[in-house]
CSV table of C-alpha atoms in Angstrom, one decimal:
chain,number,residue,atom,x,y,z
A,234,MET,CA,-2.7,5.9,-18.8
A,235,ALA,CA,-0.1,8.4,-17.3
A,236,SER,CA,0.7,9.5,-20.8
A,237,THR,CA,-2.5,11.6,-20.9
A,238,ILE,CA,-1.2,13.8,-18.1
A,239,PRO,CA,0.6,16.9,-19.4
A,240,ASP,CA,4.3,16.7,-18.6
A,241,PRO,CA,5.6,19.9,-16.9
A,242,LEU,CA,8.9,21.4,-18.1
A,243,PRO,CA,11.9,19.9,-16.4
A,244,ARG,CA,12.7,22.0,-13.3
A,245,PRO,CA,15.9,24.0,-13.2
A,246,GLU,CA,18.9,22.9,-11.1
A,247,SER,CA,18.1,25.7,-8.7
A,248,ASP,CA,14.9,24.0,-7.7
A,249,ARG,CA,16.8,21.1,-6.2
A,250,ALA,CA,17.3,22.9,-3.0
A,251,THR,CA,18.3,21.6,0.4
A,252,PRO,CA,15.2,20.2,2.2
A,253,PRO,CA,13.5,22.9,4.3
A,254,VAL,CA,13.6,22.7,8.1
A,255,THR,CA,10.0,21.4,8.0
A,256,ASP,CA,11.2,18.2,6.2
A,257,ARG,CA,14.7,17.4,7.4
A,258,PRO,CA,15.6,13.7,8.1
A,259,GLY,CA,16.8,14.6,11.6
A,260,GLY,CA,13.7,16.6,12.6
A,261,VAL,CA,10.0,15.8,13.1
A,262,GLU,CA,8.0,16.7,10.1
A,263,ALA,CA,6.0,19.8,10.7
A,264,HIS,CA,3.3,19.3,8.0
A,265,GLY,CA,0.3,17.2,8.2
A,266,ILE,CA,-2.7,17.4,5.8
A,267,ASP,CA,-2.0,21.2,5.2
A,268,HIS,CA,-0.8,22.4,1.9
A,269,ILE,CA,2.9,22.3,1.1
A,270,PRO,CA,3.9,25.7,-0.4
A,271,ASP,CA,6.2,25.9,-3.4
A,272,THR,CA,9.0,27.3,-1.3
A,273,GLU,CA,9.2,24.1,0.7
A,274,ARG,CA,9.1,21.7,-2.2
A,275,HIS,CA,12.3,19.7,-3.0
A,276,GLY,CA,13.6,16.4,-4.1
A,277,HIS,CA,13.6,14.3,-7.3
A,278,PRO,CA,11.1,11.6,-8.4
A,279,ARG,CA,13.8,8.9,-8.4
A,280,GLU,CA,13.8,9.1,-4.6
A,281,LEU,CA,10.4,7.4,-4.7
A,282,PHE,CA,11.9,4.2,-6.0
A,283,SER,CA,13.5,3.2,-2.7
A,284,VAL,CA,10.5,4.3,-0.7
A,285,TRP,CA,8.3,1.8,-2.5
A,286,ALA,CA,11.0,-0.8,-2.9
A,287,ALA,CA,11.9,-1.1,0.8
A,288,ALA,CA,8.2,-1.5,1.6
A,289,ASN,CA,7.8,-4.4,-0.9
A,290,VAL,CA,10.8,-6.6,-0.1
A,291,ASN,CA,8.8,-8.3,2.6
A,292,TYR,CA,7.5,-11.5,4.1
A,293,LEU,CA,3.9,-11.0,2.9
A,294,SER,CA,5.1,-11.2,-0.7
A,295,LEU,CA,6.8,-14.5,-0.1
A,296,VAL,CA,3.7,-15.9,1.5
A,297,ILE,CA,1.4,-14.8,-1.4
A,298,GLY,CA,3.8,-16.2,-4.0
A,299,GLY,CA,3.8,-19.6,-2.2
A,300,ALA,CA,0.0,-19.4,-1.9
A,301,LEU,CA,-0.4,-19.4,-5.7
A,302,ILE,CA,1.2,-22.8,-5.9
A,303,LEU,CA,-0.8,-24.1,-3.0
A,304,MET,CA,-4.0,-23.0,-4.9
A,305,GLY,CA,-3.1,-25.5,-7.6
A,306,LEU,CA,-1.3,-23.5,-10.3
A,307,THR,CA,1.7,-24.7,-12.2
A,308,LEU,CA,4.9,-22.7,-11.7
A,309,GLY,CA,4.5,-21.0,-15.1
A,310,GLN,CA,0.9,-20.1,-14.4
A,311,ALA,CA,1.9,-18.7,-11.0
A,312,LEU,CA,4.7,-16.6,-12.4
A,313,ALA,CA,2.3,-15.2,-15.1
A,314,VAL,CA,-0.3,-14.3,-12.4
A,315,ILE,CA,2.4,-12.5,-10.3
A,316,VAL,CA,3.4,-10.3,-13.3
A,317,VAL,CA,-0.1,-9.5,-14.3
A,318,GLY,CA,-1.3,-8.8,-10.7
A,319,ASN,CA,1.7,-6.5,-10.0
A,320,LEU,CA,1.0,-4.4,-13.1
A,321,PHE,CA,-1.7,-2.7,-11.0
A,322,TRP,CA,1.2,-0.8,-9.4
A,323,LEU,CA,0.9,1.4,-12.5
A,324,LEU,CA,-2.3,2.8,-10.9
A,325,THR,CA,-0.4,3.5,-7.7
A,326,GLY,CA,2.1,5.4,-9.8
A,327,LEU,CA,-0.6,7.4,-11.5
A,328,LEU,CA,-2.1,8.4,-8.2
A,329,ALA,CA,1.3,9.6,-7.0
A,330,THR,CA,1.3,12.3,-9.7
A,331,SER,CA,-1.5,14.2,-7.9
A,332,GLY,CA,0.7,14.9,-4.8
A,333,PRO,CA,3.0,17.5,-6.4
A,334,ALA,CA,0.1,18.9,-8.5
A,335,ALA,CA,-1.9,19.7,-5.3
A,336,GLY,CA,0.9,19.9,-2.8
A,337,ALA,CA,-1.4,17.8,-0.6
A,338,PRO,CA,-1.7,14.2,0.5
A,339,SER,CA,-4.2,11.8,-1.0
A,340,GLU,CA,-6.4,12.1,2.1
A,341,VAL,CA,-7.1,15.8,1.1
A,342,ILE,CA,-7.0,15.4,-2.7
A,343,THR,CA,-9.9,13.0,-2.5
A,344,ARG,CA,-12.2,15.9,-1.3
A,345,ALA,CA,-12.3,16.6,-5.1
A,346,LEU,CA,-13.9,13.1,-5.5
A,347,TYR,CA,-16.3,12.9,-2.6
A,348,GLY,CA,-16.8,16.4,-1.2
A,349,VAL,CA,-15.6,17.7,2.2
A,350,LEU,CA,-17.9,15.6,4.3
A,351,GLY,CA,-18.2,12.6,2.0
A,352,ASN,CA,-14.4,12.4,2.1
A,353,ARG,CA,-14.4,12.1,5.9
A,354,VAL,CA,-16.4,8.9,5.6
A,355,ASN,CA,-14.0,7.7,2.9
A,356,ASN,CA,-11.0,8.4,5.1
A,357,ALA,CA,-12.6,6.8,8.2
A,358,ILE,CA,-13.3,3.5,6.4
A,359,GLY,CA,-11.1,3.3,3.3
A,360,GLY,CA,-8.2,5.1,5.0
A,361,TRP,CA,-7.9,4.9,8.7
A,362,LEU,CA,-9.7,1.6,9.6
A,363,VAL,CA,-8.2,-0.4,6.8
A,364,SER,CA,-4.7,1.0,7.5
A,365,VAL,CA,-4.9,0.1,11.2
A,366,CYS,CA,-6.1,-3.4,10.4
A,367,TYR,CA,-3.2,-3.9,8.0
A,368,PHE,CA,-0.8,-2.5,10.5
A,369,ALA,CA,-1.9,-5.0,13.1
A,370,LEU,CA,-1.6,-8.0,10.7
A,371,ASN,CA,1.8,-6.9,9.5
A,372,LEU,CA,2.9,-6.3,13.1
A,373,ALA,CA,1.8,-9.8,14.0
A,374,ALA,CA,3.8,-11.3,11.1
A,375,ALA,CA,6.9,-9.3,12.2
A,376,ALA,CA,6.5,-10.3,15.8
A,377,THR,CA,6.3,-14.0,14.9
A,378,ALA,CA,9.7,-13.7,13.2
A,379,ALA,CA,11.1,-11.8,16.1
A,380,PHE,CA,9.8,-14.4,18.6
A,381,ALA,CA,11.8,-17.1,16.6
A,382,LEU,CA,14.9,-14.8,16.7
A,383,VAL,CA,14.5,-14.4,20.5
A,384,GLU,CA,14.3,-18.1,21.0
A,385,ARG,CA,17.5,-18.7,19.0
A,386,THR,CA,19.3,-16.7,21.7
A,387,GLY,CA,18.1,-19.3,24.2
A,388,LEU,CA,15.5,-17.0,25.8
A,389,THR,CA,12.0,-18.5,26.0
A,390,ALA,CA,9.3,-16.3,24.3
A,391,THR,CA,7.0,-16.1,27.3
A,392,THR,CA,4.0,-13.7,27.3
A,393,PRO,CA,5.9,-10.8,28.9
A,394,VAL,CA,8.7,-11.3,26.4
A,395,LYS,CA,6.3,-11.3,23.5
A,396,VAL,CA,4.6,-8.1,24.8
A,397,VAL,CA,8.1,-6.4,24.9
A,398,VAL,CA,8.9,-7.6,21.4
A,399,ILE,CA,5.7,-6.4,19.9
A,400,VAL,CA,5.9,-3.0,21.6
A,401,ALA,CA,9.6,-2.6,20.5
A,402,ILE,CA,8.8,-3.4,16.9
A,403,ALA,CA,5.9,-1.0,17.0
A,404,ALA,CA,8.0,1.7,18.6
A,405,LEU,CA,10.6,1.5,15.9
A,406,THR,CA,7.9,1.6,13.2
A,407,LEU,CA,6.2,4.6,14.8
A,408,ALA,CA,9.4,6.5,15.3
A,409,ILE,CA,10.0,6.4,11.5
A,410,SER,CA,6.4,7.5,10.9
A,411,VAL,CA,6.5,10.3,13.5
A,412,TYR,CA,9.7,11.8,12.1
A,413,GLY,CA,7.9,11.5,8.8
A,414,HIS,CA,8.6,12.2,5.2
A,415,GLY,CA,12.2,13.5,5.4
A,416,LEU,CA,13.4,10.5,7.4
A,417,ILE,CA,11.5,8.0,5.1
A,418,ILE,CA,13.2,9.5,2.0
A,419,LYS,CA,16.6,9.3,3.6
A,420,LEU,CA,16.3,6.0,5.4
A,421,TYR,CA,14.6,3.8,2.7
A,422,LEU,CA,17.5,3.8,0.3
A,423,PRO,CA,19.9,2.0,2.7
A,424,LEU,CA,17.0,-0.2,3.8
A,425,THR,CA,16.3,-1.2,0.3
A,426,LEU,CA,19.9,-2.1,-0.3
A,427,ALA,CA,20.1,-4.1,3.0
A,428,LEU,CA,16.9,-6.0,2.3
A,429,ALA,CA,17.9,-6.7,-1.3
A,430,GLY,CA,21.2,-8.2,-0.1
A,431,ALA,CA,19.4,-10.4,2.4
A,432,PHE,CA,16.8,-11.6,-0.1
A,433,ALA,CA,19.6,-12.2,-2.7
A,434,VAL,CA,20.9,-15.0,-0.3
A,435,VAL,CA,17.3,-16.3,0.0
A,436,ALA,CA,17.1,-16.3,-3.8
A,437,LEU,CA,20.3,-18.3,-4.2
A,438,ALA,CA,19.0,-20.9,-1.8
A,439,VAL,CA,15.6,-21.1,-3.4
A,440,LEU,CA,16.9,-21.4,-6.9
A,441,ARG,CA,19.2,-24.2,-5.9
A,442,HIS,CA,16.2,-26.3,-4.6
A,443,ALA,CA,13.4,-25.2,-6.9
A,444,ASP,CA,11.7,-27.6,-9.3
A,445,PHE,CA,11.4,-25.5,-12.5
A,446,SER,CA,9.2,-28.1,-14.2
A,447,TYR,CA,6.8,-28.2,-11.3
A,448,ALA,CA,3.1,-29.0,-12.0
A,449,PRO,CA,0.5,-30.3,-9.5
A,450,ALA,CA,-0.4,-34.0,-9.6
A,451,GLU,CA,-3.8,-33.0,-11.0
A,452,PRO,CA,-3.5,-29.8,-13.0
A,453,LEU,CA,-6.5,-27.5,-13.1
A,454,THR,CA,-8.4,-27.1,-16.4
A,455,GLY,CA,-11.4,-25.3,-17.7
A,456,THR,CA,-13.5,-23.2,-15.4
A,457,ASP,CA,-11.6,-24.4,-12.3
A,458,LEU,CA,-8.4,-23.1,-13.9
A,459,TRP,CA,-9.8,-19.7,-14.8
A,460,THR,CA,-11.4,-19.4,-11.3
A,461,VAL,CA,-8.0,-19.8,-9.7
A,462,LEU,CA,-6.2,-17.6,-12.2
A,463,ILE,CA,-8.6,-14.8,-11.5
A,464,ALA,CA,-8.5,-15.3,-7.8
A,465,GLY,CA,-4.7,-15.3,-7.8
A,466,THR,CA,-4.5,-12.2,-9.8
A,467,THR,CA,-7.0,-10.5,-7.5
A,468,LEU,CA,-4.8,-11.6,-4.5
A,469,ILE,CA,-1.7,-10.1,-6.0
A,470,ALA,CA,-3.5,-6.9,-7.2
A,471,SER,CA,-4.9,-6.3,-3.7
A,472,GLY,CA,-1.5,-5.1,-2.7
A,473,PRO,CA,-1.1,-2.2,-5.1
A,474,LEU,CA,-4.8,-1.4,-5.0
A,475,SER,CA,-4.7,-0.8,-1.3
A,476,TYR,CA,-2.3,2.1,-1.8
A,477,THR,CA,-4.6,4.9,-2.7
A,478,THR,CA,-2.2,7.0,-0.6
A,479,SER,CA,0.8,7.2,-2.9
A,480,ALA,CA,0.5,11.0,-3.1
A,481,ASP,CA,1.4,11.2,0.6
A,482,PHE,CA,5.0,10.4,-0.3
A,483,SER,CA,5.3,12.6,-3.5
A,484,ARG,CA,3.6,15.8,-2.3
A,485,TYR,CA,6.9,17.5,-1.4
A,486,LEU,CA,8.2,17.3,-4.9
A,487,PRO,CA,8.2,20.5,-6.9
A,488,ARG,CA,5.0,21.0,-9.0
A,489,THR,CA,7.3,21.1,-12.1
A,490,ALA,CA,8.5,17.5,-11.4
A,491,PRO,CA,7.7,15.4,-14.6
A,492,ALA,CA,4.5,13.4,-14.1
A,493,LYS,CA,5.8,10.5,-16.0
A,494,ALA,CA,8.9,10.3,-13.8
A,495,ILE,CA,6.8,10.4,-10.6
A,496,ALA,CA,4.5,7.6,-11.9
A,497,GLY,CA,7.4,5.6,-13.3
A,498,TRP,CA,9.6,5.6,-10.2
A,499,THR,CA,6.7,4.9,-7.9
A,500,ALA,CA,5.4,2.0,-10.0
A,501,LEU,CA,8.9,0.6,-10.8
A,502,GLY,CA,10.0,0.8,-7.1
A,503,ALA,CA,7.0,-1.4,-6.1
A,504,PHE,CA,6.7,-3.6,-9.2
A,505,VAL,CA,10.3,-5.0,-9.3
A,506,PRO,CA,10.7,-6.2,-5.7
A,507,SER,CA,7.1,-7.4,-5.6
A,508,VAL,CA,7.5,-9.6,-8.7
A,509,VAL,CA,10.9,-10.9,-7.5
A,510,VAL,CA,9.9,-11.7,-4.0
A,511,CYS,CA,6.5,-13.2,-5.0
A,512,SER,CA,8.3,-15.3,-7.6
A,513,LEU,CA,10.7,-16.5,-4.9
A,514,GLY,CA,7.7,-17.6,-2.8
A,515,ALA,CA,6.3,-19.5,-5.8
A,516,LEU,CA,9.6,-21.2,-6.5
A,517,ALA,CA,10.1,-22.1,-2.9
A,518,ALA,CA,6.7,-23.8,-2.8
A,519,THR,CA,7.9,-26.2,-5.4
A,520,ALA,CA,10.5,-27.5,-3.0
A,521,VAL,CA,9.1,-27.0,0.6
A,522,ASP,CA,5.7,-26.8,2.3
A,523,MET,CA,4.8,-23.1,2.2
A,524,THR,CA,1.9,-23.5,4.5
A,525,ASP,CA,4.4,-22.5,7.1
A,526,PRO,CA,6.8,-20.3,5.1
A,527,GLN,CA,9.0,-19.0,7.9
A,528,ASN,CA,10.0,-22.5,9.1
A,529,ALA,CA,9.9,-24.1,5.7
A,530,LEU,CA,12.4,-21.6,4.2
A,531,GLN,CA,14.8,-22.3,7.1
A,532,GLU,CA,15.1,-25.8,5.9
A,533,ILE,CA,16.9,-24.7,2.7
A,534,LEU,CA,18.7,-21.6,4.0
A,535,PRO,CA,22.3,-21.8,5.3
A,536,GLY,CA,22.3,-22.2,9.1
A,537,TRP,CA,24.4,-19.0,9.6
A,538,PHE,CA,21.9,-17.0,7.6
A,539,VAL,CA,18.7,-17.9,9.4
A,540,PRO,CA,19.1,-15.1,12.1
A,541,VAL,CA,19.8,-12.6,9.3
A,542,PHE,CA,16.7,-13.8,7.4
A,543,LEU,CA,14.5,-13.3,10.5
A,544,ILE,CA,15.9,-9.8,11.0
A,545,ALA,CA,15.2,-9.1,7.3
A,546,LEU,CA,11.6,-10.2,7.8
A,547,VAL,CA,11.2,-7.8,10.7
A,548,LEU,CA,12.9,-4.9,8.9
A,549,GLY,CA,10.8,-5.4,5.7
A,550,THR,CA,7.6,-5.3,7.8
A,551,VAL,CA,8.8,-2.3,9.7
A,552,SER,CA,9.4,-0.5,6.3
A,553,LEU,CA,5.9,-1.4,5.1
A,554,ASN,CA,4.2,-0.5,8.3
A,555,ALA,CA,5.9,2.8,8.7
A,556,LEU,CA,4.3,3.9,5.4
A,557,THR,CA,1.0,2.5,6.6
A,558,ALA,CA,1.1,4.3,9.9
A,559,TYR,CA,2.2,7.5,8.3
A,560,SER,CA,-0.8,7.5,6.0
A,561,ALA,CA,-3.1,6.4,8.7
A,562,GLY,CA,-2.1,9.4,10.8
A,563,LEU,CA,-3.0,11.7,7.9
A,564,ALA,CA,-6.3,9.9,7.4
A,565,LEU,CA,-7.2,10.5,11.1
A,566,GLN,CA,-6.5,14.2,10.6
A,567,ALA,CA,-8.6,14.2,7.4
A,568,VAL,CA,-11.5,12.6,9.3
A,569,GLY,CA,-11.7,15.7,11.4
A,570,PHE,CA,-9.6,15.1,14.5
A,571,ARG,CA,-7.8,18.3,15.2
A,572,VAL,CA,-4.6,16.9,16.5
A,573,ARG,CA,-1.0,17.2,15.2
A,574,ARG,CA,0.2,14.5,12.8
A,575,THR,CA,2.6,13.1,15.3
A,576,VAL,CA,-0.2,12.6,17.8
A,577,SER,CA,-2.5,11.0,15.2
A,578,VAL,CA,0.3,8.6,14.2
A,579,LEU,CA,0.8,7.5,17.8
A,580,LEU,CA,-3.0,7.0,18.3
A,581,ASP,CA,-3.0,4.8,15.2
A,582,GLY,CA,-0.1,2.9,16.5
A,583,ALA,CA,-1.6,2.4,19.9
A,584,ALA,CA,-4.8,1.0,18.3
A,585,ALA,CA,-2.8,-1.4,16.1
A,586,VAL,CA,-0.6,-2.6,19.0
A,587,ALA,CA,-3.8,-3.2,21.1
A,588,LEU,CA,-5.3,-5.3,18.2
A,589,THR,CA,-2.0,-7.2,17.8
A,590,LEU,CA,-1.6,-8.0,21.5
A,591,TYR,CA,-5.3,-9.1,21.8
A,592,GLY,CA,-5.1,-11.1,18.7
A,593,LEU,CA,-1.8,-12.9,19.4
A,594,LEU,CA,-2.1,-13.4,23.2
A,595,VAL,CA,-5.8,-13.5,24.0
A,596,SER,CA,-7.9,-14.7,21.1
A,597,HIS,CA,-8.0,-15.4,17.4
A,598,PHE,CA,-9.2,-11.8,16.7
A,599,LEU,CA,-6.5,-11.3,14.0
A,600,ASP,CA,-8.2,-14.1,12.0
A,601,THR,CA,-11.4,-12.0,12.1
A,602,VAL,CA,-9.4,-8.9,11.0
A,603,SER,CA,-7.9,-11.0,8.2
A,604,ASN,CA,-11.2,-12.3,7.0
A,605,ALA,CA,-12.6,-8.7,7.1
A,606,LEU,CA,-9.8,-7.5,4.9
A,607,GLN,CA,-10.6,-10.3,2.3
A,608,VAL,CA,-14.0,-8.6,1.8
A,609,ILE,CA,-12.3,-5.2,1.4
A,610,VAL,CA,-11.5,-6.2,-2.2
A,611,VAL,CA,-15.0,-5.0,-3.0
A,612,LEU,CA,-14.0,-1.5,-1.8
A,613,ILE,CA,-10.3,-1.0,-2.8
A,614,GLY,CA,-10.8,-1.6,-6.6
A,615,PRO,CA,-13.6,1.1,-6.9
A,616,LEU,CA,-11.6,3.5,-4.6
A,617,MET,CA,-8.5,3.3,-6.8
A,618,THR,CA,-10.6,3.6,-10.0
A,619,VAL,CA,-12.5,6.7,-9.0
A,620,TYR,CA,-9.3,8.4,-7.9
A,621,ALA,CA,-7.4,7.4,-11.1
A,622,THR,CA,-10.4,8.4,-13.3
A,623,ASP,CA,-10.6,11.8,-11.6
A,624,ILE,CA,-6.9,12.5,-12.3
A,625,LEU,CA,-7.3,11.6,-16.0
A,626,LEU,CA,-10.5,13.7,-16.4
A,627,ARG,CA,-9.1,16.8,-14.9
A,628,ARG,CA,-5.7,16.2,-16.4
A,629,ASN,CA,-4.1,16.3,-13.0
A,630,ARG,CA,-5.1,19.9,-12.2
A,631,TYR,CA,-5.8,20.4,-8.5
A,632,ASP,CA,-6.1,23.6,-6.5
A,633,GLY,CA,-4.2,22.5,-3.4
A,634,VAL,CA,-5.1,25.7,-1.4
A,635,ALA,CA,-8.8,25.4,-2.2
A,636,LEU,CA,-8.7,21.7,-1.2
A,637,THR,CA,-7.8,22.7,2.4
A,638,ASP,CA,-11.0,24.8,2.7
A,639,GLU,CA,-13.5,22.7,4.6
A,640,THR,CA,-16.3,25.4,5.0
A,641,PRO,CA,-19.6,25.3,3.1
A,642,GLY,CA,-18.2,28.0,0.9
A,643,SER,CA,-15.5,25.6,-0.4
A,644,PRO,CA,-15.6,24.7,-4.1
A,645,PHE,CA,-15.3,21.1,-2.9
A,646,TRP,CA,-18.4,21.3,-0.7
A,647,PHE,CA,-20.6,20.3,-3.6
A,648,THR,CA,-24.1,19.3,-2.4
A,649,GLY,CA,-24.4,19.2,1.4
A,650,GLY,CA,-20.7,18.4,1.6
A,651,VAL,CA,-20.9,15.4,-0.7
A,652,ASN,CA,-19.9,15.1,-4.4
A,653,VAL,CA,-22.8,13.0,-5.6
A,654,PRO,CA,-21.2,11.7,-8.8
A,655,GLY,CA,-18.1,10.5,-6.9
A,656,ALA,CA,-20.2,8.9,-4.1
A,657,THR,CA,-22.5,7.3,-6.7
A,658,ALA,CA,-19.5,5.9,-8.7
A,659,LEU,CA,-17.9,4.5,-5.6
A,660,LEU,CA,-21.1,2.9,-4.2
A,661,GLY,CA,-22.1,1.6,-7.6
A,662,GLY,CA,-18.7,0.0,-8.0
A,663,VAL,CA,-18.9,-1.6,-4.6
A,664,ALA,CA,-22.3,-3.0,-5.3
A,665,ALA,CA,-21.2,-4.5,-8.6
A,666,ALA,CA,-18.1,-6.0,-6.8
A,667,ALA,CA,-20.3,-7.4,-4.0
A,668,LEU,CA,-22.5,-9.2,-6.5
A,669,CYS,CA,-19.5,-10.9,-8.0
A,670,VAL,CA,-17.3,-11.6,-5.0
A,671,ASN,CA,-16.4,-15.1,-3.7
A,672,THR,CA,-14.5,-14.8,-0.4
A,673,LEU,CA,-16.2,-15.1,2.9
A,674,TYR,CA,-19.5,-15.1,1.1
A,675,THR,CA,-20.5,-15.9,-2.5
A,676,GLY,CA,-22.3,-13.2,-4.4
A,677,PRO,CA,-25.1,-14.3,-6.8
A,678,VAL,CA,-23.0,-13.6,-9.9
A,679,ALA,CA,-20.1,-15.7,-8.5
A,680,GLY,CA,-22.6,-18.4,-7.6
A,681,ALA,CA,-24.0,-18.5,-11.1
A,682,LEU,CA,-20.5,-18.7,-12.6
A,683,GLY,CA,-19.5,-21.7,-10.4
A,684,GLY,CA,-17.5,-19.6,-7.9
A,685,MET,CA,-15.6,-17.5,-10.3
A,686,ASP,CA,-14.8,-14.2,-8.5
A,687,LEU,CA,-15.1,-11.2,-10.9
A,688,SER,CA,-15.4,-8.6,-8.2
A,689,LEU,CA,-12.2,-6.8,-9.1
A,690,PRO,CA,-12.9,-6.1,-12.8
A,691,ALA,CA,-16.6,-5.6,-12.2
A,692,GLY,CA,-16.2,-3.1,-9.5
A,693,MET,CA,-13.5,-1.1,-11.3
A,694,ALA,CA,-15.4,-1.1,-14.6
A,695,VAL,CA,-18.7,0.1,-13.1
A,696,SER,CA,-16.9,2.8,-11.0
A,697,ALA,CA,-15.1,4.1,-14.0
A,698,VAL,CA,-18.1,4.2,-16.3
A,699,LEU,CA,-20.3,5.9,-13.6
A,700,TYR,CA,-17.7,8.6,-12.7
A,701,VAL,CA,-17.0,9.4,-16.4
A,702,SER,CA,-20.7,9.6,-17.1
A,703,LEU,CA,-21.7,11.6,-14.0
A,704,GLY,CA,-18.6,13.5,-12.9
A,705,ARG,CA,-17.5,15.5,-15.9
A,706,ARG,CA,-19.4,18.7,-14.8
A,707,ALA,CA,-18.1,18.6,-11.2
A,708,VAL,CA,-14.6,18.0,-12.5
A,709,ALA,CA,-14.7,20.8,-15.0
A,710,ALA,CA,-16.0,23.2,-12.3
A,711,THR,CA,-13.1,22.5,-9.9
A,712,ALA,CA,-10.1,21.8,-12.1
A,713,ARG,CA,-7.9,24.8,-11.9
């Protein structure tokens, strides 16, 4: 799909300037959702590879890979699902091309899709709320690994110790997010290399014990097999589809940066580690019980390496959550809160830490959050599709300065602050997905199909058709 975007001319060597003072690794990033002027653009698309790679060498991918085997798939079927599901990173790469075109983050660019006021609702639900929930769940996963690391030192993980550990992990994560884009670009390359080294040891241990001919005692067939294959693909695809914010990390690139390179390095940086780590999880599930991955993997890892493994789990989650918190801070600004980006990031972090502490130490609230995110699949597919379709329709032409205008005179005010075609396409896609979903509840279409969940393809197809049918005039009027 990215081939339909016109490729700008390669930028001259003189454009590869030293990062401006507003985006230096050692300083706090000055920009939030405001437009990045051409004089402050810098960098190369290949830098995006490590940004997305570090965030996807993580514990969650191991868990999801193992879950596919637990769902009843053979090893070959699970590996095929992992590859197909991770191909959705191509859409994440496509969305990243809009960042340099507009010089703005995704949270602002989507005003072109939903209107100034409609986009505030989009950012409040599809941006801020979802991000904070994911932050809390990922923080809880990192904390669990850190608790095990603490206990290996001989210290009991009492409630006060757990609170300190959670706050410390959150503080490290938020420090990266507060310093922002410049630090992320600089830090994530060594993080990627360190995490790749740690998971290489995990890979050697897993490959030694894996059963490459694994098949369940009672292999799935017919409708049951297709139901699980589609559910597994949706599970894998939910990762890339949740990143409608990829322009946040590409917006500092010069507008002349090749679109294919931006899309390619973004997608490749996420696809490769996601496929590798998910596959390790599936392979491990043929040898150990992956219902408790952290402890199960310790059975096959060298004893000396277990602390390193636990540290890698924490660092991988920190890398992932730093991107999540960064985008959540921009989303809070785009909702209409007139605060600096650094303040909005800290507010998001405080909310996520509170959820994590309450969920881990007081109740099972994180289970509720997890269940809620299962239903989010009806939203993230249409959100990604409307955004991607808009990029293709307008051939990636965005007026970044005009997008910052939130007054009724803005070209992106549309009708009463809402772009009706965009809102209709999103709501229509969500309605179609809701009819077909089978997670916490079973939609009527899923019920008629024996539980087969077609929410992802249905939601994405309906959103695309509606936006192409209804949105051409609005796109033509605002494409610069």
